[in-house]
PDB file of C-alpha atoms and ligand atoms in Angstrom:
ATOM      1  CA  MET R   1     141.641  54.640 117.799  1.00  0.00           C
ATOM      2  CA  LYS R   2     139.470  51.473 118.329  1.00  0.00           C
ATOM      3  CA  HIS R   3     138.842  50.875 122.328  1.00  0.00           C
ATOM      4  CA  LEU R   4     141.282  48.307 123.377  1.00  0.00           C
ATOM      5  CA  PHE R   5     138.697  45.982 124.766  1.00  0.00           C
ATOM      6  CA  SER R   6     136.520  46.145 121.564  1.00  0.00           C
ATOM      7  CA  ASP R   7     140.027  44.154 120.418  1.00  0.00           C
ATOM      8  CA  TRP R   8     140.239  41.950 122.567  1.00  0.00           C
ATOM      9  CA  ASP R   9     139.613  38.728 121.588  1.00  0.00           C
ATOM     10  CA  LYS R  10     142.550  39.216 118.465  1.00  0.00           C
ATOM     11  CA  LEU R  11     144.695  40.594 120.830  1.00  0.00           C
ATOM     12  CA  ARG R  12     144.264  38.156 123.832  1.00  0.00           C
ATOM     13  CA  SER R  13     145.354  35.479 120.646  1.00  0.00           C
ATOM     14  CA  LYS R  14     148.372  37.530 120.039  1.00  0.00           C
ATOM     15  CA  ILE R  15     149.836  37.935 122.910  1.00  0.00           C
ATOM     16  CA  TYR R  16     148.682  33.930 124.014  1.00  0.00           C
ATOM     17  CA  ASN R  17     150.946  32.931 120.603  1.00  0.00           C
ATOM     18  CA  SER R  18     153.748  35.198 121.465  1.00  0.00           C
ATOM     19  CA  PRO R  19     156.775  33.377 123.225  1.00  0.00           C
ATOM     20  CA  ARG R  20     157.799  36.968 124.948  1.00  0.00           C
ATOM     21  CA  VAL R  21     155.597  39.759 125.957  1.00  0.00           C
ATOM     22  CA  PHE R  22     157.309  43.327 126.998  1.00  0.00           C
ATOM     23  CA  LEU R  23     154.653  45.495 128.540  1.00  0.00           C
ATOM     24  CA  LEU R  24     155.671  48.647 129.176  1.00  0.00           C
ATOM     25  CA  PHE R  25     153.766  51.525 131.499  1.00  0.00           C
ATOM     26  CA  ASP R  26     154.791  54.835 131.571  1.00  0.00           C
ATOM     27  CA  TYR R  27     153.895  55.776 135.182  1.00  0.00           C
ATOM     28  CA  ASP R  28     152.428  59.071 135.682  1.00  0.00           C
ATOM     29  CA  GLY R  29     148.848  59.619 133.927  1.00  0.00           C
ATOM     30  CA  THR R  30     148.155  55.934 133.222  1.00  0.00           C
ATOM     31  CA  LEU R  31     149.127  53.450 136.043  1.00  0.00           C
ATOM     32  CA  SER R  32     148.950  56.130 138.472  1.00  0.00           C
ATOM     33  CA  PRO R  33     146.417  58.807 138.377  1.00  0.00           C
ATOM     34  CA  ILE R  34     148.298  62.476 138.228  1.00  0.00           C
ATOM     35  CA  ALA R  35     148.047  64.204 141.224  1.00  0.00           C
ATOM     36  CA  PRO R  36     147.858  68.052 142.674  1.00  0.00           C
ATOM     37  CA  SER R  37     151.261  67.676 143.433  1.00  0.00           C
ATOM     38  CA  PRO R  38     154.226  64.898 141.665  1.00  0.00           C
ATOM     39  CA  SER R  39     154.920  63.250 145.099  1.00  0.00           C
ATOM     40  CA  GLU R  40     151.081  63.041 145.715  1.00  0.00           C
ATOM     41  CA  ALA R  41     150.630  60.529 142.692  1.00  0.00           C
ATOM     42  CA  LYS R  42     151.240  57.006 144.743  1.00  0.00           C
ATOM     43  CA  PHE R  43     151.768  53.805 142.776  1.00  0.00           C
ATOM     44  CA  PRO R  44     147.506  52.011 143.695  1.00  0.00           C
ATOM     45  CA  SER R  45     148.623  48.837 145.444  1.00  0.00           C
ATOM     46  CA  THR R  46     146.081  47.213 143.588  1.00  0.00           C
ATOM     47  CA  VAL R  47     148.021  47.702 140.331  1.00  0.00           C
ATOM     48  CA  LYS R  48     151.682  46.515 142.307  1.00  0.00           C
ATOM     49  CA  GLY R  49     149.923  43.118 143.305  1.00  0.00           C
ATOM     50  CA  LEU R  50     149.400  42.689 139.446  1.00  0.00           C
ATOM     51  CA  ILE R  51     152.152  43.681 138.538  1.00  0.00           C
ATOM     52  CA  ARG R  52     153.928  41.627 140.999  1.00  0.00           C
ATOM     53  CA  ARG R  53     152.113  38.458 139.696  1.00  0.00           C
ATOM     54  CA  LEU R  54     152.735  39.144 136.067  1.00  0.00           C
ATOM     55  CA  ARG R  55     156.572  39.319 137.198  1.00  0.00           C
ATOM     56  CA  ARG R  56     156.486  35.659 137.672  1.00  0.00           C
ATOM     57  CA  ASN R  57     155.602  34.690 134.683  1.00  0.00           C
ATOM     58  CA  SER R  58     158.279  34.824 133.133  1.00  0.00           C
ATOM     59  CA  LYS R  59     156.862  35.029 129.757  1.00  0.00           C
ATOM     60  CA  PHE R  60     156.392  38.782 130.545  1.00  0.00           C
ATOM     61  CA  ALA R  61     159.512  41.560 130.830  1.00  0.00           C
ATOM     62  CA  LEU R  62     158.131  44.846 132.550  1.00  0.00           C
ATOM     63  CA  ALA R  63     159.584  48.097 131.742  1.00  0.00           C
ATOM     64  CA  ILE R  64     158.352  51.478 133.566  1.00  0.00           C
ATOM     65  CA  ILE R  65     159.560  54.380 132.172  1.00  0.00           C
ATOM     66  CA  SER R  66     159.042  57.932 133.425  1.00  0.00           C
ATOM     67  CA  GLY R  67     159.711  62.298 133.134  1.00  0.00           C
ATOM     68  CA  ARG R  68     161.008  61.550 136.486  1.00  0.00           C
ATOM     69  CA  SER R  69     165.019  61.075 137.491  1.00  0.00           C
ATOM     70  CA  MET R  70     165.432  56.718 138.354  1.00  0.00           C
ATOM     71  CA  LYS R  71     165.741  57.652 141.770  1.00  0.00           C
ATOM     72  CA  ASP R  72     162.393  59.181 142.222  1.00  0.00           C
ATOM     73  CA  ILE R  73     160.907  56.782 139.935  1.00  0.00           C
ATOM     74  CA  LYS R  74     162.294  53.546 141.383  1.00  0.00           C
ATOM     75  CA  LYS R  75     161.302  54.725 144.982  1.00  0.00           C
ATOM     76  CA  MET R  76     157.821  55.779 143.417  1.00  0.00           C
ATOM     77  CA  VAL R  77     156.900  52.195 142.551  1.00  0.00           C
ATOM     78  CA  GLY R  78     159.247  49.876 144.125  1.00  0.00           C
ATOM     79  CA  LEU R  79     159.329  46.948 142.582  1.00  0.00           C
ATOM     80  CA  LYS R  80     162.515  44.269 142.262  1.00  0.00           C
ATOM     81  CA  GLY R  81     162.897  42.686 139.117  1.00  0.00           C
ATOM     82  CA  ILE R  82     161.402  45.163 136.531  1.00  0.00           C
ATOM     83  CA  THR R  83     163.227  47.852 133.751  1.00  0.00           C
ATOM     84  CA  TYR R  84     162.814  51.209 134.957  1.00  0.00           C
ATOM     85  CA  ILE R  85     163.576  54.412 132.135  1.00  0.00           C
ATOM     86  CA  GLY R  86     163.952  57.342 134.257  1.00  0.00           C
ATOM     87  CA  ASN R  87     164.340  61.212 132.662  1.00  0.00           C
ATOM     88  CA  HIS R  88     162.572  60.678 129.723  1.00  0.00           C
ATOM     89  CA  GLY R  89     164.811  57.337 128.603  1.00  0.00           C
ATOM     90  CA  LEU R  90     167.966  59.198 129.361  1.00  0.00           C
ATOM     91  CA  GLU R  91     168.756  56.683 132.490  1.00  0.00           C
ATOM     92  CA  ILE R  92     167.997  52.923 131.838  1.00  0.00           C
ATOM     93  CA  GLU R  93     168.648  50.483 134.798  1.00  0.00           C
ATOM     94  CA  GLY R  94     167.140  46.943 135.321  1.00  0.00           C
ATOM     95  CA  ARG R  95     167.808  43.035 134.470  1.00  0.00           C
ATOM     96  CA  ASN R  96     170.617  42.391 132.129  1.00  0.00           C
ATOM     97  CA  THR R  97     171.234  46.090 130.911  1.00  0.00           C
ATOM     98  CA  GLU R  98     174.139  48.880 132.026  1.00  0.00           C
ATOM     99  CA  PHE R  99     173.120  52.050 133.260  1.00  0.00           C
ATOM    100  CA  LEU R 100     172.808  54.052 129.939  1.00  0.00           C
ATOM    101  CA  GLY R 101     172.779  57.628 132.166  1.00  0.00           C
ATOM    102  CA  SER R 102     176.386  56.702 134.165  1.00  0.00           C
ATOM    103  CA  ARG R 103     178.023  57.987 131.249  1.00  0.00           C
ATOM    104  CA  PHE R 104     176.700  61.590 132.033  1.00  0.00           C
ATOM    105  CA  HIS R 105     177.150  61.806 135.434  1.00  0.00           C
ATOM    106  CA  ALA R 106     180.811  63.039 135.448  1.00  0.00           C
ATOM    107  CA  PHE R 107     180.281  66.261 133.615  1.00  0.00           C
ATOM    108  CA  ILE R 108     177.476  67.035 134.982  1.00  0.00           C
ATOM    109  CA  LYS R 109     178.312  66.553 138.483  1.00  0.00           C
ATOM    110  CA  LYS R 110     181.353  68.526 137.635  1.00  0.00           C
ATOM    111  CA  ILE R 111     179.023  71.365 136.414  1.00  0.00           C
ATOM    112  CA  GLU R 112     177.342  70.615 139.573  1.00  0.00           C
ATOM    113  CA  SER R 113     180.249  71.889 141.833  1.00  0.00           C
ATOM    114  CA  ALA R 114     181.100  74.722 139.622  1.00  0.00           C
ATOM    115  CA  LEU R 115     178.106  75.706 140.111  1.00  0.00           C
ATOM    116  CA  TYR R 116     177.375  75.717 143.820  1.00  0.00           C
ATOM    117  CA  ARG R 117     180.614  76.815 144.522  1.00  0.00           C
ATOM    118  CA  GLU R 118     179.310  80.210 142.900  1.00  0.00           C
ATOM    119  CA  VAL R 119     175.339  80.601 143.758  1.00  0.00           C
ATOM    120  CA  LYS R 120     175.716  79.431 147.506  1.00  0.00           C
ATOM    121  CA  HIS R 121     175.479  82.532 148.897  1.00  0.00           C
ATOM    122  CA  THR R 122     172.736  83.632 146.848  1.00  0.00           C
ATOM    123  CA  LYS R 123     169.651  83.243 148.338  1.00  0.00           C
ATOM    124  CA  GLY R 124     166.502  81.163 146.556  1.00  0.00           C
ATOM    125  CA  ALA R 125     169.268  80.099 144.125  1.00  0.00           C
ATOM    126  CA  LYS R 126     168.485  76.245 144.254  1.00  0.00           C
ATOM    127  CA  ILE R 127     170.549  73.713 142.585  1.00  0.00           C
ATOM    128  CA  GLU R 128     168.373  70.366 141.606  1.00  0.00           C
ATOM    129  CA  HIS R 129     170.526  67.404 140.608  1.00  0.00           C
ATOM    130  CA  LYS R 130     168.576  64.888 138.473  1.00  0.00           C
ATOM    131  CA  GLY R 131     171.046  62.125 137.400  1.00  0.00           C
ATOM    132  CA  VAL R 132     172.025  63.295 134.651  1.00  0.00           C
ATOM    133  CA  THR R 133     170.027  66.146 134.181  1.00  0.00           C
ATOM    134  CA  LEU R 134     170.819  70.068 135.940  1.00  0.00           C
ATOM    135  CA  SER R 135     168.178  72.729 137.225  1.00  0.00           C
ATOM    136  CA  LEU R 136     168.852  76.305 138.770  1.00  0.00           C
ATOM    137  CA  HIS R 137     165.401  77.047 139.697  1.00  0.00           C
ATOM    138  CA  TYR R 138     166.090  81.306 139.976  1.00  0.00           C
ATOM    139  CA  ARG R 139     162.419  81.559 141.093  1.00  0.00           C
ATOM    140  CA  LEU R 140     162.643  82.813 144.853  1.00  0.00           C
ATOM    141  CA  VAL R 141     165.880  84.686 144.305  1.00  0.00           C
ATOM    142  CA  LYS R 142     165.622  88.367 144.969  1.00  0.00           C
ATOM    143  CA  ASN R 143     164.999  90.509 141.184  1.00  0.00           C
ATOM    144  CA  ARG R 144     167.922  92.289 141.224  1.00  0.00           C
ATOM    145  CA  ASP R 145     170.204  89.304 141.780  1.00  0.00           C
ATOM    146  CA  LYS R 146     168.560  87.476 138.583  1.00  0.00           C
ATOM    147  CA  ALA R 147     170.640  88.320 135.609  1.00  0.00           C
ATOM    148  CA  LEU R 148     173.693  88.146 137.900  1.00  0.00           C
ATOM    149  CA  ILE R 149     172.543  85.043 138.747  1.00  0.00           C
ATOM    150  CA  LYS R 150     172.268  83.662 134.982  1.00  0.00           C
ATOM    151  CA  ARG R 151     175.432  85.076 133.898  1.00  0.00           C
ATOM    152  CA  LYS R 152     176.768  83.294 136.431  1.00  0.00           C
ATOM    153  CA  PHE R 153     175.457  80.081 135.225  1.00  0.00           C
ATOM    154  CA  TYR R 154     175.874  80.710 131.718  1.00  0.00           C
ATOM    155  CA  ARG R 155     179.905  81.464 132.215  1.00  0.00           C
ATOM    156  CA  ILE R 156     180.088  78.292 134.352  1.00  0.00           C
ATOM    157  CA  VAL R 157     178.094  75.718 131.476  1.00  0.00           C
ATOM    158  CA  ARG R 158     179.048  77.340 128.110  1.00  0.00           C
ATOM    159  CA  PRO R 159     183.047  75.789 127.913  1.00  0.00           C
ATOM    160  CA  PHE R 160     180.695  72.502 128.391  1.00  0.00           C
ATOM    161  CA  VAL R 161     178.244  73.649 125.283  1.00  0.00           C
ATOM    162  CA  TYR R 162     181.141  74.714 122.818  1.00  0.00           C
ATOM    163  CA  SER R 163     182.804  71.272 123.556  1.00  0.00           C
ATOM    164  CA  GLY R 164     179.461  69.580 122.635  1.00  0.00           C
ATOM    165  CA  LYS R 165     178.877  68.120 126.021  1.00  0.00           C
ATOM    166  CA  VAL R 166     175.968  69.833 127.208  1.00  0.00           C
ATOM    167  CA  ARG R 167     173.198  71.795 126.046  1.00  0.00           C
ATOM    168  CA  ILE R 168     171.073  74.433 127.957  1.00  0.00           C
ATOM    169  CA  SER R 169     167.271  75.241 127.804  1.00  0.00           C
ATOM    170  CA  ALA R 170     165.233  77.917 129.483  1.00  0.00           C
ATOM    171  CA  GLY R 171     162.271  77.541 131.357  1.00  0.00           C
ATOM    172  CA  LYS R 172     159.893  79.514 133.751  1.00  0.00           C
ATOM    173  CA  GLN R 173     162.864  80.898 136.184  1.00  0.00           C
ATOM    174  CA  VAL R 174     164.901  77.570 135.739  1.00  0.00           C
ATOM    175  CA  LEU R 175     167.665  76.889 133.532  1.00  0.00           C
ATOM    176  CA  GLU R 176     168.822  73.348 132.948  1.00  0.00           C
ATOM    177  CA  VAL R 177     171.794  70.854 131.661  1.00  0.00           C
ATOM    178  CA  ARG R 178     171.199  68.022 129.360  1.00  0.00           C
ATOM    179  CA  PRO R 179     173.078  65.748 127.927  1.00  0.00           C
ATOM    180  CA  ASN R 180     173.837  66.927 124.198  1.00  0.00           C
ATOM    181  CA  ILE R 181     172.017  63.757 122.393  1.00  0.00           C
ATOM    182  CA  GLU R 182     169.054  62.910 121.017  1.00  0.00           C
ATOM    183  CA  TRP R 183     167.622  60.810 122.732  1.00  0.00           C
ATOM    184  CA  ASP R 184     163.573  60.280 123.808  1.00  0.00           C
ATOM    185  CA  LYS R 185     161.445  57.592 125.412  1.00  0.00           C
ATOM    186  CA  GLY R 186     160.995  56.111 121.649  1.00  0.00           C
ATOM    187  CA  SER R 187     165.052  56.150 121.745  1.00  0.00           C
ATOM    188  CA  ALA R 188     165.017  54.195 124.892  1.00  0.00           C
ATOM    189  CA  VAL R 189     162.404  51.677 123.449  1.00  0.00           C
ATOM    190  CA  THR R 190     164.513  50.241 120.732  1.00  0.00           C
ATOM    191  CA  TRP R 191     167.545  50.466 122.701  1.00  0.00           C
ATOM    192  CA  LEU R 192     165.895  48.063 125.191  1.00  0.00           C
ATOM    193  CA  LEU R 193     164.302  46.335 122.398  1.00  0.00           C
ATOM    194  CA  LYS R 194     168.004  45.645 120.071  1.00  0.00           C
ATOM    195  CA  ARG R 195     168.575  43.483 123.895  1.00  0.00           C
ATOM    196  CA  LYS R 196     166.405  41.422 124.163  1.00  0.00           C
ATOM    197  CA  ARG R 197     166.637  38.406 122.634  1.00  0.00           C
ATOM    198  CA  GLY R 198     164.458  36.249 120.659  1.00  0.00           C
ATOM    199  CA  GLN R 199     161.234  36.820 119.466  1.00  0.00           C
ATOM    200  CA  ILE R 200     159.531  39.562 121.842  1.00  0.00           C
ATOM    201  CA  LEU R 201     155.999  41.435 121.238  1.00  0.00           C
ATOM    202  CA  PRO R 202     155.951  44.967 123.180  1.00  0.00           C
ATOM    203  CA  LEU R 203     153.280  46.873 124.299  1.00  0.00           C
ATOM    204  CA  TYR R 204     153.635  50.129 125.291  1.00  0.00           C
ATOM    205  CA  PHE R 205     150.908  52.537 127.150  1.00  0.00           C
ATOM    206  CA  GLY R 206     151.056  55.922 127.695  1.00  0.00           C
ATOM    207  CA  ASP R 207     149.281  58.728 128.214  1.00  0.00           C
ATOM    208  CA  ASP R 208     151.572  62.194 127.242  1.00  0.00           C
ATOM    209  CA  VAL R 209     153.148  63.881 124.436  1.00  0.00           C
ATOM    210  CA  THR R 210     156.775  61.989 125.451  1.00  0.00           C
ATOM    211  CA  ASP R 211     155.299  59.246 124.528  1.00  0.00           C
ATOM    212  CA  ILE R 212     154.514  59.618 120.959  1.00  0.00           C
ATOM    213  CA  ASP R 213     157.791  59.144 119.822  1.00  0.00           C
ATOM    214  CA  ALA R 214     157.625  55.434 121.706  1.00  0.00           C
ATOM    215  CA  PHE R 215     154.088  54.851 120.028  1.00  0.00           C
ATOM    216  CA  ARG R 216     156.460  55.322 116.992  1.00  0.00           C
ATOM    217  CA  ALA R 217     159.295  52.887 118.136  1.00  0.00           C
ATOM    218  CA  ILE R 218     157.295  49.948 117.964  1.00  0.00           C
ATOM    219  CA  LYS R 219     155.556  50.353 114.926  1.00  0.00           C
ATOM    220  CA  GLY R 220     154.846  47.263 113.249  1.00  0.00           C
ATOM    221  CA  LYS R 221     156.806  45.208 115.690  1.00  0.00           C
ATOM    222  CA  GLY R 222     154.164  46.125 118.608  1.00  0.00           C
ATOM    223  CA  ILE R 223     150.957  47.743 119.931  1.00  0.00           C
ATOM    224  CA  SER R 224     150.424  51.232 121.377  1.00  0.00           C
ATOM    225  CA  VAL R 225     147.844  52.013 123.525  1.00  0.00           C
ATOM    226  CA  PHE R 226     147.661  55.705 124.066  1.00  0.00           C
ATOM    227  CA  VAL R 227     146.099  56.236 127.755  1.00  0.00           C
ATOM    228  CA  GLY R 228     143.061  58.758 127.612  1.00  0.00           C
ATOM    229  CA  ASN R 229     141.313  60.664 125.435  1.00  0.00           C
ATOM    230  CA  SER R 230     139.970  59.160 122.209  1.00  0.00           C
ATOM    231  CA  ARG R 231     139.275  62.432 120.102  1.00  0.00           C
ATOM    232  CA  LYS R 232     143.090  63.275 120.785  1.00  0.00           C
ATOM    233  CA  SER R 233     145.132  62.629 117.556  1.00  0.00           C
ATOM    234  CA  VAL R 234     147.809  60.367 118.177  1.00  0.00           C
ATOM    235  CA  ASN R 235     148.467  57.642 115.790  1.00  0.00           C
ATOM    236  CA  ALA R 236     148.330  54.443 118.070  1.00  0.00           C
ATOM    237  CA  ASP R 237     146.977  51.295 117.459  1.00  0.00           C
ATOM    238  CA  TYR R 238     144.733  51.588 120.739  1.00  0.00           C
ATOM    239  CA  PHE R 239     143.257  53.731 123.427  1.00  0.00           C
ATOM    240  CA  LEU R 240     142.194  53.195 126.964  1.00  0.00           C
ATOM    241  CA  ARG R 241     140.523  55.695 128.708  1.00  0.00           C
ATOM    242  CA  ASP R 242     142.205  55.798 132.342  1.00  0.00           C
ATOM    243  CA  PRO R 243     145.102  54.153 134.933  1.00  0.00           C
ATOM    244  CA  LYS R 244     140.859  52.545 136.102  1.00  0.00           C
ATOM    245  CA  GLU R 245     141.376  50.577 132.618  1.00  0.00           C
ATOM    246  CA  VAL R 246     145.263  49.596 132.648  1.00  0.00           C
ATOM    247  CA  GLU R 247     144.317  48.345 135.435  1.00  0.00           C
ATOM    248  CA  LYS R 248     141.613  46.027 133.788  1.00  0.00           C
ATOM    249  CA  PHE R 249     144.122  45.347 131.095  1.00  0.00           C
ATOM    250  CA  ILE R 250     146.685  43.863 133.840  1.00  0.00           C
ATOM    251  CA  LYS R 251     144.475  41.884 135.810  1.00  0.00           C
ATOM    252  CA  ARG R 252     143.034  40.531 132.208  1.00  0.00           C
ATOM    253  CA  LEU R 253     146.991  39.452 131.720  1.00  0.00           C
ATOM    254  CA  VAL R 254     146.822  38.086 135.121  1.00  0.00           C
ATOM    255  CA  GLU R 255     143.882  35.920 134.366  1.00  0.00           C
ATOM    256  CA  LEU R 256     145.602  34.816 130.707  1.00  0.00           C
TER     257      LEU R 256
HETATM  258 MG1   MG A 301     152.720  60.212 131.640  1.00  0.00          MG
END
């Protein structure tokens, strides 16, 4: 993988000569440095200022993508007039795009209320509603009640699994319900690109395994940039070392 700045002249003319450029940035570890806890991963004000300036130029379309929920990522970034993609692509909101996740809200809501009725008296059980996904955390539930809480969860969710609406995934002391579709950051990027009229050059920046699907989705159509160690075997066109370098890149675009 080449460092992006080592190929800057070539890239600059490519961007300069493209009528429209679609910039897609992952949030954590790409625009914002990784923090000890998710709520501490503040959006650097300098980057926010630069993105604001890019937004004024109609040549650029902007999107910020994250594994966070839509509500969370919008709160962290706090910018209007850009596209937001939350929940690893399951939620998309922005200019000229419908809210993709709304298709799933109804039955996730149904599961939530049923689950709430069952577990509300169990101390330590926590339901987390991330828009289109739902998690039941039972880490803080008394050991002797854990099996029961899991049984209740499966009893409620199973009919939705059988009808093909949702799937269940189990993590560390957490059970999660998500829509039963093959959908990742790559699918979200493809979905968005199909809705852009005319010729547009996509550039995708990401630091995580979940971003690799997006790198694949724009292969041959645009430019993928991995943020992190160049020795990692990631199939991207270029790399930048850290969020600081991503900021430098955005600054170069502003000055273009
Ligand atoms: Mg990331």
